[in-house]
PDB file of C-alpha atoms in Angstrom:
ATOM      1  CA  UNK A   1      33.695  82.125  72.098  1.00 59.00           C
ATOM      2  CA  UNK A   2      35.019  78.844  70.804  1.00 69.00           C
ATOM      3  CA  UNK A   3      32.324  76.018  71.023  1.00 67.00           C
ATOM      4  CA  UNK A   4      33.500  73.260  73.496  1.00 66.00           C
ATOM      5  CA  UNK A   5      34.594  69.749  72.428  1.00 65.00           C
ATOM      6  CA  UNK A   6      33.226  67.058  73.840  1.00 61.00           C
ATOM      7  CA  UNK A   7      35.451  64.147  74.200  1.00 56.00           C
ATOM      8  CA  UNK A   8      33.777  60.827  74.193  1.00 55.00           C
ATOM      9  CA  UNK A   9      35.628  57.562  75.526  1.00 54.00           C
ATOM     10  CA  UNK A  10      37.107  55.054  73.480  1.00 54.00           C
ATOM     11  CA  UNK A  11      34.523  52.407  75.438  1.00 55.00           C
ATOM     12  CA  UNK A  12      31.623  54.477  73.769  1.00 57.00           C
ATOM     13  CA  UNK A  13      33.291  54.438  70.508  1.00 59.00           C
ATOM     14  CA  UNK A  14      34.581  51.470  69.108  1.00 66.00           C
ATOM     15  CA  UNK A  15      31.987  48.933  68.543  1.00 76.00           C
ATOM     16  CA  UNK A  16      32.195  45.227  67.822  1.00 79.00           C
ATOM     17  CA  UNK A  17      35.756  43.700  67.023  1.00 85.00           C
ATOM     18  CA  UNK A  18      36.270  41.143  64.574  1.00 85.00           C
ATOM     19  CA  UNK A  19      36.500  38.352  66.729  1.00 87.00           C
ATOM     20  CA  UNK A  20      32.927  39.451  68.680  1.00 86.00           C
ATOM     21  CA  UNK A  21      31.213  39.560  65.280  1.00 86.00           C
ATOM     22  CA  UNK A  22      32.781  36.107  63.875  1.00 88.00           C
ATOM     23  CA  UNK A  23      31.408  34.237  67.261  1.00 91.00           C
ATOM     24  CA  UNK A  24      28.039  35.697  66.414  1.00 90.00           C
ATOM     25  CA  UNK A  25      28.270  34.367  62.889  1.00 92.00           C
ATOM     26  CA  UNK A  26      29.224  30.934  64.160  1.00 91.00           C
ATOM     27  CA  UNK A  27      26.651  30.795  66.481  1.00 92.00           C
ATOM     28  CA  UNK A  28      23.721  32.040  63.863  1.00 92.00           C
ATOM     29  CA  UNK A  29      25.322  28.997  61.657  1.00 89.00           C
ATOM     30  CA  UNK A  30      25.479  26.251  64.376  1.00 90.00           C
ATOM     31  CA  UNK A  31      21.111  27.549  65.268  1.00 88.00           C
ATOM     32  CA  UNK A  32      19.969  27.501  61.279  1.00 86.00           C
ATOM     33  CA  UNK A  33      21.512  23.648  61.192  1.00 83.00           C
ATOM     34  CA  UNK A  34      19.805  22.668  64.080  1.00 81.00           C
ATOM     35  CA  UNK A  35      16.864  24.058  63.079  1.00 80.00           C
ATOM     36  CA  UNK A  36      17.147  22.729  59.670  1.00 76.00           C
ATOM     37  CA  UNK A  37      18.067  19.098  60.856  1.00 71.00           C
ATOM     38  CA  UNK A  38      15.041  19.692  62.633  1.00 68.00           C
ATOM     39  CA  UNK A  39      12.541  20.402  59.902  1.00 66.00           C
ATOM     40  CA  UNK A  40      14.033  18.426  57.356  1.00 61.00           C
ATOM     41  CA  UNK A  41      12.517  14.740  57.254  1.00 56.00           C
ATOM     42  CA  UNK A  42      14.515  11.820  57.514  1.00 62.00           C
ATOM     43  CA  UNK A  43      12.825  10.011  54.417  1.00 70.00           C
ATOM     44  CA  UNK A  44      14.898   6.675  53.554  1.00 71.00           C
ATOM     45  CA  UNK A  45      13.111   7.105  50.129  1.00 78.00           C
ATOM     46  CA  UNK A  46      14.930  10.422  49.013  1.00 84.00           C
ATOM     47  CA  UNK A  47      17.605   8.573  48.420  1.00 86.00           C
ATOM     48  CA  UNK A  48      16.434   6.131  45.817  1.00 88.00           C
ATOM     49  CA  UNK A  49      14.237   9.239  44.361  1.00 90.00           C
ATOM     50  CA  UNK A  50      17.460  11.016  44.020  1.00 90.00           C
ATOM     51  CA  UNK A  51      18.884   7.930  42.152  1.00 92.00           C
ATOM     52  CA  UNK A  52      16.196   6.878  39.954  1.00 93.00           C
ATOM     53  CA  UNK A  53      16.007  11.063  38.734  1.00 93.00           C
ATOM     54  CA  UNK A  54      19.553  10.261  37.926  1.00 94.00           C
ATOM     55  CA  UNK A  55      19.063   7.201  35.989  1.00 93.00           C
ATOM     56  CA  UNK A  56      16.384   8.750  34.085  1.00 93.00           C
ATOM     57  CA  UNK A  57      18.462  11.869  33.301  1.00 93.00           C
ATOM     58  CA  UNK A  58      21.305   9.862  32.219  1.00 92.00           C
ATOM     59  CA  UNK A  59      19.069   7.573  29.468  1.00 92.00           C
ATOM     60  CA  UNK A  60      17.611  11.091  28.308  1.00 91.00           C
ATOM     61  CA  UNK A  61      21.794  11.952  27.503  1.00 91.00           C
ATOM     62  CA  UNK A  62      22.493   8.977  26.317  1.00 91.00           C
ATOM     63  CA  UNK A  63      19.106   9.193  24.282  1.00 92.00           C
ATOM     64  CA  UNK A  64      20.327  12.051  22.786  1.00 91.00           C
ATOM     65  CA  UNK A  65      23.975  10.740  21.821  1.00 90.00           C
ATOM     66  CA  UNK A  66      22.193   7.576  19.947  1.00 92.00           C
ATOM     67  CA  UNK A  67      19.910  10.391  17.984  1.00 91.00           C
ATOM     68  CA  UNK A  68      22.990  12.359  17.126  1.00 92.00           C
ATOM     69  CA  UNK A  69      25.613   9.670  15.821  1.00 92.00           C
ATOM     70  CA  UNK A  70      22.716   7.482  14.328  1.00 93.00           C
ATOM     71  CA  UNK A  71      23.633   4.163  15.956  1.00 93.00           C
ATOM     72  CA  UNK A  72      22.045   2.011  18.034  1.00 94.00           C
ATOM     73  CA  UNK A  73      23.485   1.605  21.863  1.00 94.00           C
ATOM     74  CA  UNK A  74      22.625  -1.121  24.123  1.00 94.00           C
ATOM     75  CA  UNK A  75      22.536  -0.854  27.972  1.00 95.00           C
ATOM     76  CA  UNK A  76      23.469  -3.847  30.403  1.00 95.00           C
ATOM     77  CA  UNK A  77      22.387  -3.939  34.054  1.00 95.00           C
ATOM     78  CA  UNK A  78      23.935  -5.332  37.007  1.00 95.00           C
ATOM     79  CA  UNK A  79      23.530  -5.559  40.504  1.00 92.00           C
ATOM     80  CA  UNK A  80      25.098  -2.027  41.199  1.00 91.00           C
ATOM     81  CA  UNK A  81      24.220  -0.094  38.023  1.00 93.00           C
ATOM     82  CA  UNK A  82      23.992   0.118  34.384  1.00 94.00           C
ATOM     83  CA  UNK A  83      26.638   0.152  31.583  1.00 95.00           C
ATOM     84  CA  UNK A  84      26.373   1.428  28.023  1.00 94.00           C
ATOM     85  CA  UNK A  85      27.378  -0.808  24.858  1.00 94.00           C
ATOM     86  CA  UNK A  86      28.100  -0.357  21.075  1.00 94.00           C
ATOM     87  CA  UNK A  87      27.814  -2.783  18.404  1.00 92.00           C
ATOM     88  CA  UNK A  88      30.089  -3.735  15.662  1.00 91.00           C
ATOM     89  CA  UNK A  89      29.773  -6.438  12.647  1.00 92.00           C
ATOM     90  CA  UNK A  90      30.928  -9.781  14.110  1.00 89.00           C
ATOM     91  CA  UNK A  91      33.921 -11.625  11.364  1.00 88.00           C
ATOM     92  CA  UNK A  92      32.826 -14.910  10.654  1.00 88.00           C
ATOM     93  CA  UNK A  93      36.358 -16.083   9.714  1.00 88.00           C
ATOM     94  CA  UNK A  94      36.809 -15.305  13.268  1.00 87.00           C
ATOM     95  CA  UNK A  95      34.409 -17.323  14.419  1.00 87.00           C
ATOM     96  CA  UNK A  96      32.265 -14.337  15.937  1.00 88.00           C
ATOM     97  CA  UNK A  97      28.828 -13.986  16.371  1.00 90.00           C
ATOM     98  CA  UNK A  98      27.060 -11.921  13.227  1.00 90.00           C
ATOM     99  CA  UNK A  99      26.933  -8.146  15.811  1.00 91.00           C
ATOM    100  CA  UNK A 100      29.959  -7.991  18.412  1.00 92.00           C
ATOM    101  CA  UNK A 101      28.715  -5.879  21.513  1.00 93.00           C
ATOM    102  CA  UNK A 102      31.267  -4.042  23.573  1.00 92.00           C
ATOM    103  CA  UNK A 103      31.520  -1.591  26.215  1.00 93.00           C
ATOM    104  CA  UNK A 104      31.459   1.989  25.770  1.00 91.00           C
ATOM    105  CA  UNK A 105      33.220   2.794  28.083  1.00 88.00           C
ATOM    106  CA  UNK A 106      34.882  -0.053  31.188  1.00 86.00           C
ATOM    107  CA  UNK A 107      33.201   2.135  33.964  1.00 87.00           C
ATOM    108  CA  UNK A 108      29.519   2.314  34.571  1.00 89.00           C
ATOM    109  CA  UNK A 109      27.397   4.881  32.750  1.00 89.00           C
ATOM    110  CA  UNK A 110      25.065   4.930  36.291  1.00 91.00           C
ATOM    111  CA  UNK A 111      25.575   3.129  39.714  1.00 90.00           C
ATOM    112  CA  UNK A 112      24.085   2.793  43.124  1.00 90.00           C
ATOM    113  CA  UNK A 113      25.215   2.637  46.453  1.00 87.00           C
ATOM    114  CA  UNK A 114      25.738  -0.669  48.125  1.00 87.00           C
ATOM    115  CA  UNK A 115      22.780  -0.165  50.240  1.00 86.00           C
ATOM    116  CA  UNK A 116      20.450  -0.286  47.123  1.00 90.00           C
ATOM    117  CA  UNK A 117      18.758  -3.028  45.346  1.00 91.00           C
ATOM    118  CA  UNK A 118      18.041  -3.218  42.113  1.00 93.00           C
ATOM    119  CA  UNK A 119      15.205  -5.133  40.095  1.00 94.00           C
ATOM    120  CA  UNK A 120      14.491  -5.236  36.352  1.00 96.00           C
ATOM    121  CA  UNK A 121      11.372  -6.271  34.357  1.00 94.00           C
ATOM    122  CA  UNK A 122      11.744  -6.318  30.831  1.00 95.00           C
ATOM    123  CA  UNK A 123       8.098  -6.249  29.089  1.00 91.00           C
ATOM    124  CA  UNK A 124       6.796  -7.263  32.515  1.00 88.00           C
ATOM    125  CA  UNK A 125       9.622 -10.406  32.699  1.00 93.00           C
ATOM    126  CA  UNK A 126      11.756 -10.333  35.292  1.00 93.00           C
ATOM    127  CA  UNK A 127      15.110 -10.270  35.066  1.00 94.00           C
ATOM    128  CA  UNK A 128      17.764 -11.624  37.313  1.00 93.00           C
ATOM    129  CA  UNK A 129      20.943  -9.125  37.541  1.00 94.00           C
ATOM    130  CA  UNK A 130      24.734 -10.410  37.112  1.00 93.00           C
ATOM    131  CA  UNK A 131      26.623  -9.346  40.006  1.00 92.00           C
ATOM    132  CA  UNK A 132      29.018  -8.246  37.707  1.00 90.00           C
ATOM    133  CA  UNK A 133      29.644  -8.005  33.734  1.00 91.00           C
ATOM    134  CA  UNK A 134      30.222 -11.168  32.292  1.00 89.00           C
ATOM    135  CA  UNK A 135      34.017 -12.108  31.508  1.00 87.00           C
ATOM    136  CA  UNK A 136      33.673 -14.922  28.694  1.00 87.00           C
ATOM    137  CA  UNK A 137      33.974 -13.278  24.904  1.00 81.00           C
ATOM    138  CA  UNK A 138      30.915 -12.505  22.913  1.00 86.00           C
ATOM    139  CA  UNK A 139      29.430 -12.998  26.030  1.00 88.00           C
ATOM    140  CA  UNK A 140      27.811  -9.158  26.520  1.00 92.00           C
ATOM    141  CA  UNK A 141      24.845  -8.942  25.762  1.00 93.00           C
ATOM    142  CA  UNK A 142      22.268  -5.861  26.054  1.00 95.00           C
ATOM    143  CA  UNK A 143      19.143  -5.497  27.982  1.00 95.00           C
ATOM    144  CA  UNK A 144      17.637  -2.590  26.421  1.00 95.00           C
ATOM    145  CA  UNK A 145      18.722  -1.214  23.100  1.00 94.00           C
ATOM    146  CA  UNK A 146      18.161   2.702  22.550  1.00 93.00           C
ATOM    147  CA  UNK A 147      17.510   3.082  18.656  1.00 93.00           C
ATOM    148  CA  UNK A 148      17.937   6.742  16.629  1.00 92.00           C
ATOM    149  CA  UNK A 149      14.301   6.747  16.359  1.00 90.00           C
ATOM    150  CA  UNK A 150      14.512   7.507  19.598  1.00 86.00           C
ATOM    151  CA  UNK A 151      12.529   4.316  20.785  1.00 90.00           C
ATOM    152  CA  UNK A 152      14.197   1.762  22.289  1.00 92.00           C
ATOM    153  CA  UNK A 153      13.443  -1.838  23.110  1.00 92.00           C
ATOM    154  CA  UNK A 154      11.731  -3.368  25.225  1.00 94.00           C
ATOM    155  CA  UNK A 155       9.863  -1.589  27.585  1.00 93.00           C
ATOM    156  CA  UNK A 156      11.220  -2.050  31.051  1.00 95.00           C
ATOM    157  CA  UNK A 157      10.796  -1.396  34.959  1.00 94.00           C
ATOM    158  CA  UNK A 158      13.979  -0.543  36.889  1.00 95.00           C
ATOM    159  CA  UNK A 159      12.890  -0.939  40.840  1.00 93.00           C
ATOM    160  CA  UNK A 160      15.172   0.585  43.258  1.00 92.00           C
ATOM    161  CA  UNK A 161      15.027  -0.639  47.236  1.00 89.00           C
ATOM    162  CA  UNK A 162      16.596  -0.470  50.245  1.00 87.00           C
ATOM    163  CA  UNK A 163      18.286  -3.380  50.845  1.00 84.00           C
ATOM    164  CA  UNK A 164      17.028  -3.805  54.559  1.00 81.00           C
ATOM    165  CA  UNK A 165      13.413  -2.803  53.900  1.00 73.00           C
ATOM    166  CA  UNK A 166      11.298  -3.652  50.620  1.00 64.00           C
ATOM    167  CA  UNK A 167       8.603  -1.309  52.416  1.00 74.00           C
ATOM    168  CA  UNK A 168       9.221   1.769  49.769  1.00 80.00           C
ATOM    169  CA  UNK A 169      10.625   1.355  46.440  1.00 88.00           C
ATOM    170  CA  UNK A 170      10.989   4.067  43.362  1.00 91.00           C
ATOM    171  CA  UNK A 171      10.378   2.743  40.198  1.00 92.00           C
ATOM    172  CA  UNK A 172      11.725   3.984  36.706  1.00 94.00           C
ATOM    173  CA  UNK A 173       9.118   3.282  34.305  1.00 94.00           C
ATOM    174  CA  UNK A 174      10.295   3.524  30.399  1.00 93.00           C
ATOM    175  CA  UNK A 175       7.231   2.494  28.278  1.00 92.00           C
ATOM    176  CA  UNK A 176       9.622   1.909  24.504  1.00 90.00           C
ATOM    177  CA  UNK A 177       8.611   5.415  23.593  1.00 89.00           C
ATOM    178  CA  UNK A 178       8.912   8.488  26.201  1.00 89.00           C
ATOM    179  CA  UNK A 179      11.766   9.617  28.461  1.00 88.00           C
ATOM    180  CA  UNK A 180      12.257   7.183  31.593  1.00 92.00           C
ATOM    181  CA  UNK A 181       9.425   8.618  34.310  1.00 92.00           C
ATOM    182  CA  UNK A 182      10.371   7.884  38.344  1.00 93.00           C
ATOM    183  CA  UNK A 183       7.419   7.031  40.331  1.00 90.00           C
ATOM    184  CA  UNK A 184       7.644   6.348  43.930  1.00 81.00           C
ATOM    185  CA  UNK A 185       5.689   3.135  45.562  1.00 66.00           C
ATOM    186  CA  UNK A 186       4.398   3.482  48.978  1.00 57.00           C
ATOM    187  CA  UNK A 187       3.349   0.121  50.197  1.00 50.00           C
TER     188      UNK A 187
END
């Protein structure tokens, strides 16, 4: 006696196409970004933490270059962010001052969005910030000058704020002799 075959349907049989299984994917996706816009906090702050930890990670870099080449760097800040500067040996024949600073680089070494303000103390002065770098020669002039001892001078207080609320502000704090720390200020 032969055993009997049982025949099942193709309904039975062929389980979930690819299109079934891509709308289930799409519709896990959409529910785990609702329920993480949900969760998440909509903290105005984050985004000047998120700045002033990359401020302070930049210095540490450019901390690092000034150690390596042995040469002193000077940093300039403006209204929307910081650029880096190098010294030469001014010509007096020239006419030039006795050190020449220039940029690094023309673009900035850190910025910030338009929607954030910046304030600088410099051993507890305060500072105001140039819209922009000055144009006139001989005219640049550094703020804060990282030395291969890996000090630099003077101490200073970077502030970042929103510009439509001075409620919360981050501030950088660099002290002449450890990496930049971020501290947030809740008023």
């Amino acid at each position: 006696m032969k055993p009997t075959r049982r025949v099942y349907s193709s309904a039975h049989n062929r389980g979930f196409s690819l299109l079934e299984l891509m709308v289930v994917i799409v519709i896990i996706g959409i529910a785990a970004g609702a329920v993480r816009l949900a969760v998440t906090s909509n903290d105005p702050v984050q985004e000047l933490e998120q700045a002033a930890g990359q401020f302070a990670y930049r210095m540490e870099r450019i901390q690092d270059q000034v150690l390596l080449s042995n040469r002193e760097r000077g940093l300039v800040f403006v209204q929307d962010g910081v650029y880096q500067l190098e010294w030469q040996e001014g010509d007096e024949t020239l006419g030039e001052p006795d050190i020449v600073w220039s940029l690094v680089e023309e673009t900035r070494l850190w910025g910030v969005s338009e929607d954030i303000q910046l304030n600088l103390t410099l051993e507890n002065q305060w500072v105001e910030l140039n819209q922009a770098l000055p144009t006139e020669q001989f005219a640049l002039e550094p703020h804060v000058i990282l030395l291969p001892s890996e000090d630099y001078t003077p101490a200073y207080d970077l502030v970042l704020s929103l510009t439509d609320s001075t409620n919360d502000e981050v501030r950088v704090r660099a002290d002449g002799f450890n990496s930049p720390e971020v501290l947030r200020d809740e008023r």
